[in-house]
mmCIF file with all atom_site columns, C-alpha atoms in Angstrom:
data_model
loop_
_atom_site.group_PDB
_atom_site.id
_atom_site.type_symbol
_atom_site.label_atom_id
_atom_site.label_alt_id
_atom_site.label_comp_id
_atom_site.label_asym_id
_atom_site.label_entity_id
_atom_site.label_seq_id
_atom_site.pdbx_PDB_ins_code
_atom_site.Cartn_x
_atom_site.Cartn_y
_atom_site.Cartn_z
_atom_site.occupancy
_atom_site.B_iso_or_equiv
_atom_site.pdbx_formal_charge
_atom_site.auth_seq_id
_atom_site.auth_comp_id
_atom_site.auth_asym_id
_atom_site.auth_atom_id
_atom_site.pdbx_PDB_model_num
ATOM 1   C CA . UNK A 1 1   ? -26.248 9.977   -37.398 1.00 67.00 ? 1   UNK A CA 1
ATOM 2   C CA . UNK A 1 2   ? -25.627 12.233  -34.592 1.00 58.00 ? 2   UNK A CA 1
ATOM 3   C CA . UNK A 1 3   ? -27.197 9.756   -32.054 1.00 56.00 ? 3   UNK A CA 1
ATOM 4   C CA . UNK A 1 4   ? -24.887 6.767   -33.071 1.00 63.00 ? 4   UNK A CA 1
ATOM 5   C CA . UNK A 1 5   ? -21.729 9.122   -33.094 1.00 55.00 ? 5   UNK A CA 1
ATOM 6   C CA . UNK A 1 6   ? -23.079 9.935   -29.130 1.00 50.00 ? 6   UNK A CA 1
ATOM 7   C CA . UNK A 1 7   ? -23.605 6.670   -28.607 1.00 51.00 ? 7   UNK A CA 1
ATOM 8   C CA . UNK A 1 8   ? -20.274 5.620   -29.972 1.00 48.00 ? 8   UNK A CA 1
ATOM 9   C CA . UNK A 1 9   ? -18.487 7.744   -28.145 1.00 50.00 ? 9   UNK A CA 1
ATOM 10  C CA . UNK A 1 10  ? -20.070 7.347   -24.680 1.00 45.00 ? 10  UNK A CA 1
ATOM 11  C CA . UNK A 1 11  ? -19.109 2.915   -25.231 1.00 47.00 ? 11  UNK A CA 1
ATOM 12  C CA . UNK A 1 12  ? -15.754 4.216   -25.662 1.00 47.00 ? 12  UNK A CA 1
ATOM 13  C CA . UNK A 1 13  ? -15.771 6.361   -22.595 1.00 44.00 ? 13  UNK A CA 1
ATOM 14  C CA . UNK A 1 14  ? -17.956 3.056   -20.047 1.00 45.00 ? 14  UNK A CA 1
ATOM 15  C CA . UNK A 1 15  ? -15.559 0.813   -22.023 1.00 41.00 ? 15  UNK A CA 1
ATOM 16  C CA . UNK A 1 16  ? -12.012 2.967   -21.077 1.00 40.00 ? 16  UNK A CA 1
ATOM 17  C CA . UNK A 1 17  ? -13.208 3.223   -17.751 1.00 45.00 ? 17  UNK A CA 1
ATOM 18  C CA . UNK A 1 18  ? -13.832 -0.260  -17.217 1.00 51.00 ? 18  UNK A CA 1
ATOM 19  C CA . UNK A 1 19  ? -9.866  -0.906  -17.885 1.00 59.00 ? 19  UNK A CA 1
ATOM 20  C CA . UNK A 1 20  ? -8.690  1.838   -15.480 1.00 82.00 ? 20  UNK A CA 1
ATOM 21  C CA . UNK A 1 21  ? -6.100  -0.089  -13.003 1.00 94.00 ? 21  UNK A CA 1
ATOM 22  C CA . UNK A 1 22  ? -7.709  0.017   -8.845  1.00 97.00 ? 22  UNK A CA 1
ATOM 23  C CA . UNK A 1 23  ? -4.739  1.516   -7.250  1.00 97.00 ? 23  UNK A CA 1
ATOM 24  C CA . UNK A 1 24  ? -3.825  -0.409  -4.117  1.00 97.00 ? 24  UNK A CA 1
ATOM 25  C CA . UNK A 1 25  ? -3.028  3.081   -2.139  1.00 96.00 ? 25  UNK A CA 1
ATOM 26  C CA . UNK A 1 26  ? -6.525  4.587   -2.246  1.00 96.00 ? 26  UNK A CA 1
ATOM 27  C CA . UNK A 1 27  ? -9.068  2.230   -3.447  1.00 97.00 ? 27  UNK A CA 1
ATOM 28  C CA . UNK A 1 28  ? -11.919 1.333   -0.473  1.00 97.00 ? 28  UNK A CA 1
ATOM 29  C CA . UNK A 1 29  ? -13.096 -2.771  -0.211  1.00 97.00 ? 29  UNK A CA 1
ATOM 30  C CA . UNK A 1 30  ? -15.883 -1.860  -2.699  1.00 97.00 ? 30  UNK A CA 1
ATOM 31  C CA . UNK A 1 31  ? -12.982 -0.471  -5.248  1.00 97.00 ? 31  UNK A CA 1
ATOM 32  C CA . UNK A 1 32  ? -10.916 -3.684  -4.704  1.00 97.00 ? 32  UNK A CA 1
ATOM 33  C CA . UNK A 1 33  ? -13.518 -6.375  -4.956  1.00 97.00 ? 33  UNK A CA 1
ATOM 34  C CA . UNK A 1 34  ? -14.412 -4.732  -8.345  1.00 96.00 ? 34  UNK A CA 1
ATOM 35  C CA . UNK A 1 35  ? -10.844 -6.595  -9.773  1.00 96.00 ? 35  UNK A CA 1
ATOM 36  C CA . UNK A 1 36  ? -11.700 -9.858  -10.531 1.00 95.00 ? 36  UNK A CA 1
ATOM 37  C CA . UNK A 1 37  ? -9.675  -12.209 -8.209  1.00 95.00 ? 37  UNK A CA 1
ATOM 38  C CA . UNK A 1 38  ? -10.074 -10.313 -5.443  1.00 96.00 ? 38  UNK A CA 1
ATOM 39  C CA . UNK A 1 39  ? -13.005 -11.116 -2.913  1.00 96.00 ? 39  UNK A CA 1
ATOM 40  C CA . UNK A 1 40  ? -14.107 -9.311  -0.175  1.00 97.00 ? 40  UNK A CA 1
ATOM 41  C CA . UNK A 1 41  ? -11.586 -11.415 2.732   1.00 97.00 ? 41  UNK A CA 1
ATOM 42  C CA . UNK A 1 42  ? -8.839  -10.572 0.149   1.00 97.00 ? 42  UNK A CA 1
ATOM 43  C CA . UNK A 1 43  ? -9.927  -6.853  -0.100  1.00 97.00 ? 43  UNK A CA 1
ATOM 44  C CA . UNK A 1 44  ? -10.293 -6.560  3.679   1.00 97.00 ? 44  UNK A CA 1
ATOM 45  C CA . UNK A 1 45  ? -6.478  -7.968  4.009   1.00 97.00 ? 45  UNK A CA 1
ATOM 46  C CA . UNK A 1 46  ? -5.116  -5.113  1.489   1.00 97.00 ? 46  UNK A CA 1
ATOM 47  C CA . UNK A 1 47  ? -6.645  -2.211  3.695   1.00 97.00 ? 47  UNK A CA 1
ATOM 48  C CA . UNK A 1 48  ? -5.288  -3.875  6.236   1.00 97.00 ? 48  UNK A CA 1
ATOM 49  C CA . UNK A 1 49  ? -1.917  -4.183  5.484   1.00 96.00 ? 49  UNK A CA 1
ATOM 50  C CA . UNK A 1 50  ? -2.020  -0.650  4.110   1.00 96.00 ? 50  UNK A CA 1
ATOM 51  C CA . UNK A 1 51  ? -3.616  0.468   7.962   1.00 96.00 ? 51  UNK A CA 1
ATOM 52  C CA . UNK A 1 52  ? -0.751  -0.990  9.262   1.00 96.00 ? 52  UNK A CA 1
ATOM 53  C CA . UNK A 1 53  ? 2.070   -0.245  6.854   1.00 95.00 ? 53  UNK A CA 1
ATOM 54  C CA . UNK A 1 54  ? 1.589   2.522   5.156   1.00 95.00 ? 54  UNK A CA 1
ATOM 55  C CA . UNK A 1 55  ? 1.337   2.810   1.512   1.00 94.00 ? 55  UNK A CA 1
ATOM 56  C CA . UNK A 1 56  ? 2.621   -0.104  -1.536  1.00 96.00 ? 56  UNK A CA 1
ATOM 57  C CA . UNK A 1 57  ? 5.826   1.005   -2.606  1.00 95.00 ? 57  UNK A CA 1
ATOM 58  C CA . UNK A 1 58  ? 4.451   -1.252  -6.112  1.00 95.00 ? 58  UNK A CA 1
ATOM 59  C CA . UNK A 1 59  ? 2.608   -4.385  -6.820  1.00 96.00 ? 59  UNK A CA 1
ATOM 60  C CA . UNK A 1 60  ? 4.648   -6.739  -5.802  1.00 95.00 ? 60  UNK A CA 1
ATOM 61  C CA . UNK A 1 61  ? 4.392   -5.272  -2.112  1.00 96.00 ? 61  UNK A CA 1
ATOM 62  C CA . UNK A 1 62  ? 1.149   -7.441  -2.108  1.00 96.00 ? 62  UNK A CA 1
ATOM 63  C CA . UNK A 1 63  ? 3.142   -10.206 -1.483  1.00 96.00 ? 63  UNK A CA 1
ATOM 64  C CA . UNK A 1 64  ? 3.227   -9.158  1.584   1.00 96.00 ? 64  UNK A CA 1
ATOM 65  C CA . UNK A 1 65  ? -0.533  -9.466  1.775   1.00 96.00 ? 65  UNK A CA 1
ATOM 66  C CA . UNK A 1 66  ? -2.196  -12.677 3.595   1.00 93.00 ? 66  UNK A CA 1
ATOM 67  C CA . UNK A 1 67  ? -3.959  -14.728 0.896   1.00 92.00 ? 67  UNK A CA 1
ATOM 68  C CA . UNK A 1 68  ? -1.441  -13.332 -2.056  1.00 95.00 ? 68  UNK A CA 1
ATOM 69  C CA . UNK A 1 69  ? 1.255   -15.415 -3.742  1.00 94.00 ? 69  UNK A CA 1
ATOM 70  C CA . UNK A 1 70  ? 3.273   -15.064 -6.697  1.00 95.00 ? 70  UNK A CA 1
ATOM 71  C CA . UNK A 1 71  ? 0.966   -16.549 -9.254  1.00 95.00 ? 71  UNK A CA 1
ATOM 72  C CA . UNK A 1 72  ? -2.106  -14.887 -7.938  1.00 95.00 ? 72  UNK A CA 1
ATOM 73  C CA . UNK A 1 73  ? -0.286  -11.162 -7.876  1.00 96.00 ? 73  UNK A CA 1
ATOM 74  C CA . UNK A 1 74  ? 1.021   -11.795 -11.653 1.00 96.00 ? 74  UNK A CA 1
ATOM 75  C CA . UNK A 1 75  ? -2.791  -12.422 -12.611 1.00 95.00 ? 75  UNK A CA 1
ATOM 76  C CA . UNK A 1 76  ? -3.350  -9.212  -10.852 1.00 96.00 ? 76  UNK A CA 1
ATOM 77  C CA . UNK A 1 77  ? -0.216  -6.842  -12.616 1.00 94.00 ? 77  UNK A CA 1
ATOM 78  C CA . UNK A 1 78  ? -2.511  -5.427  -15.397 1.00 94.00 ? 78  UNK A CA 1
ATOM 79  C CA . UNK A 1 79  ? -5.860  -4.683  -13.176 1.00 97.00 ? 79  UNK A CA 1
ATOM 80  C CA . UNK A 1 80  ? -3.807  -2.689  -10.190 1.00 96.00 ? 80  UNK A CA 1
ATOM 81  C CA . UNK A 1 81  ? -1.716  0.224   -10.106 1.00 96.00 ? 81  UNK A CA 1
ATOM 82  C CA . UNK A 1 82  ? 0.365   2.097   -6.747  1.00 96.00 ? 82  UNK A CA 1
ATOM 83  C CA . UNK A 1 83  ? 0.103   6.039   -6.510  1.00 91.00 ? 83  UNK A CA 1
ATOM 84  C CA . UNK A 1 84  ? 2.494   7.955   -4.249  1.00 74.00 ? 84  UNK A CA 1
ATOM 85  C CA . UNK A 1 85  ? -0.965  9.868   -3.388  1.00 50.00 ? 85  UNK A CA 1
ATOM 86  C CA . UNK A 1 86  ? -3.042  10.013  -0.241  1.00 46.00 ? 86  UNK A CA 1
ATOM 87  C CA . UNK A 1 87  ? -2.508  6.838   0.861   1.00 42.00 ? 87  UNK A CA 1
ATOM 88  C CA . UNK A 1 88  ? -3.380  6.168   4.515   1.00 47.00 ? 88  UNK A CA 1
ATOM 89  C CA . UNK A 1 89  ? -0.430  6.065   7.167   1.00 50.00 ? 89  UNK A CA 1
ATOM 90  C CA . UNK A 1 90  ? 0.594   3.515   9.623   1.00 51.00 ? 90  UNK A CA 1
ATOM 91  C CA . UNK A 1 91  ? -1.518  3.395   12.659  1.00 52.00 ? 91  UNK A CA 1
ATOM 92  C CA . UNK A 1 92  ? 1.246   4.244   15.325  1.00 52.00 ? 92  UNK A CA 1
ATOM 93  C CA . UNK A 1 93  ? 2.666   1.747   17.824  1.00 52.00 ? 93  UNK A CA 1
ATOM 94  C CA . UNK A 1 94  ? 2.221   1.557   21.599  1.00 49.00 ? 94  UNK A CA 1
ATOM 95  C CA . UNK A 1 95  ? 4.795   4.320   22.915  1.00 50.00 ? 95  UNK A CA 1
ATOM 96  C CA . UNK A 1 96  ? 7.563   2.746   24.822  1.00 50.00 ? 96  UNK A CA 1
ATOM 97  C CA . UNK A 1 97  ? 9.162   4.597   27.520  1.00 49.00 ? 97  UNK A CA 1
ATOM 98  C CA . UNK A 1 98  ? 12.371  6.253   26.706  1.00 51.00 ? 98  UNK A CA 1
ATOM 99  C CA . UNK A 1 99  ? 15.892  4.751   27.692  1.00 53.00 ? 99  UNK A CA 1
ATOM 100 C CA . UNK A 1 100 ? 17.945  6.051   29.973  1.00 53.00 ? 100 UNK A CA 1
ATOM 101 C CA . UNK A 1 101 ? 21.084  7.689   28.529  1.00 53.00 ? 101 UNK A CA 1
ATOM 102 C CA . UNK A 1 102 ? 23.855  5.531   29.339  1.00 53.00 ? 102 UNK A CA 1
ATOM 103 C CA . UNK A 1 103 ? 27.031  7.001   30.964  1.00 54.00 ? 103 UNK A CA 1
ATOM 104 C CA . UNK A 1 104 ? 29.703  6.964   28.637  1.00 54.00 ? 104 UNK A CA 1
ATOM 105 C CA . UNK A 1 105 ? 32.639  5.030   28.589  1.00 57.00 ? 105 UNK A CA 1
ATOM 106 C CA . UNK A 1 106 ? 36.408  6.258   29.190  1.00 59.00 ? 106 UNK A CA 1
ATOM 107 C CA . UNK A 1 107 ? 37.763  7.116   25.606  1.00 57.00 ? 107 UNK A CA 1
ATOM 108 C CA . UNK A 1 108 ? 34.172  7.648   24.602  1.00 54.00 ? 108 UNK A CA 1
ATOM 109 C CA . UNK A 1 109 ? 33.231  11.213  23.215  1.00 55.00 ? 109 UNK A CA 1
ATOM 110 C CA . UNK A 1 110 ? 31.170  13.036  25.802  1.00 52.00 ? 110 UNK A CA 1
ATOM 111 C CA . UNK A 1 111 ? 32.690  10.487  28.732  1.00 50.00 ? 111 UNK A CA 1
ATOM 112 C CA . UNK A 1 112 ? 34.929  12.707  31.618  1.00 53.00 ? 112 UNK A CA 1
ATOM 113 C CA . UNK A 1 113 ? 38.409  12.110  31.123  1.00 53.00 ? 113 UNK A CA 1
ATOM 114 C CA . UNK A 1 114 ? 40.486  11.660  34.259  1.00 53.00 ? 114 UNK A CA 1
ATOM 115 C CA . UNK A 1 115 ? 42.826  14.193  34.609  1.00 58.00 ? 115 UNK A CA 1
ATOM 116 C CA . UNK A 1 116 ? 46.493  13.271  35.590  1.00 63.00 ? 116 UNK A CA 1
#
């Protein structure tokens, strides 16, 4: 009796686990491919993006994502979720140099006023 209770409980736990959503913010390839729909070119694109741009604000940000549509990211709702967590940041852009300040106008603030 005390065996199939442990067993019982421990399908529950595998089974609970098996429905946890892959959050798009922190999940690695391996993590994504796990959803079904999403392969491992599709994975690849969603770290990606999130390389680039910084975390998914929700689902629907993976619009935004080569390879994902409308139809394909409504099939997906239910398996993904979006943490404000550790997500990784934008890789920074090429530095440009700064501008040069330019001089005011007349009637400007900060522009010299001629003095009469």
């Amino acid at each position: 009796m005390f065996l199939r209770g442990m067993l019982l409980a421990l399908t529950m736990l595998f089974s609970s686990l098996a429905m946890a959503a892959v959050d798009l913010n922190t999940a690695s390839k391996e993590e994504l491919t796990s959803v079904k729909g999403i392969g491992p070119k599709k994975a690849a694109a969603i770290v990606e993006y999130r390389k680039k741009n910084g975390s998914f604000k929700s689902v629907d940000d993976l619009n935004n994502v080569h390879g994902f549509g409308d139809k394909t990211v409504a099939k997906l709702r239910g398996d993904l979720t979006v943490s404000g967590g550790a997500a990784e940041k934008p890789a920074a852009k090429a530095d440009k140099p700064a501008k040069a300040d330019k001089p005011a106008k007349k009637g400007q603030a900060g522009a010299k006023q001629e003095q009469w």
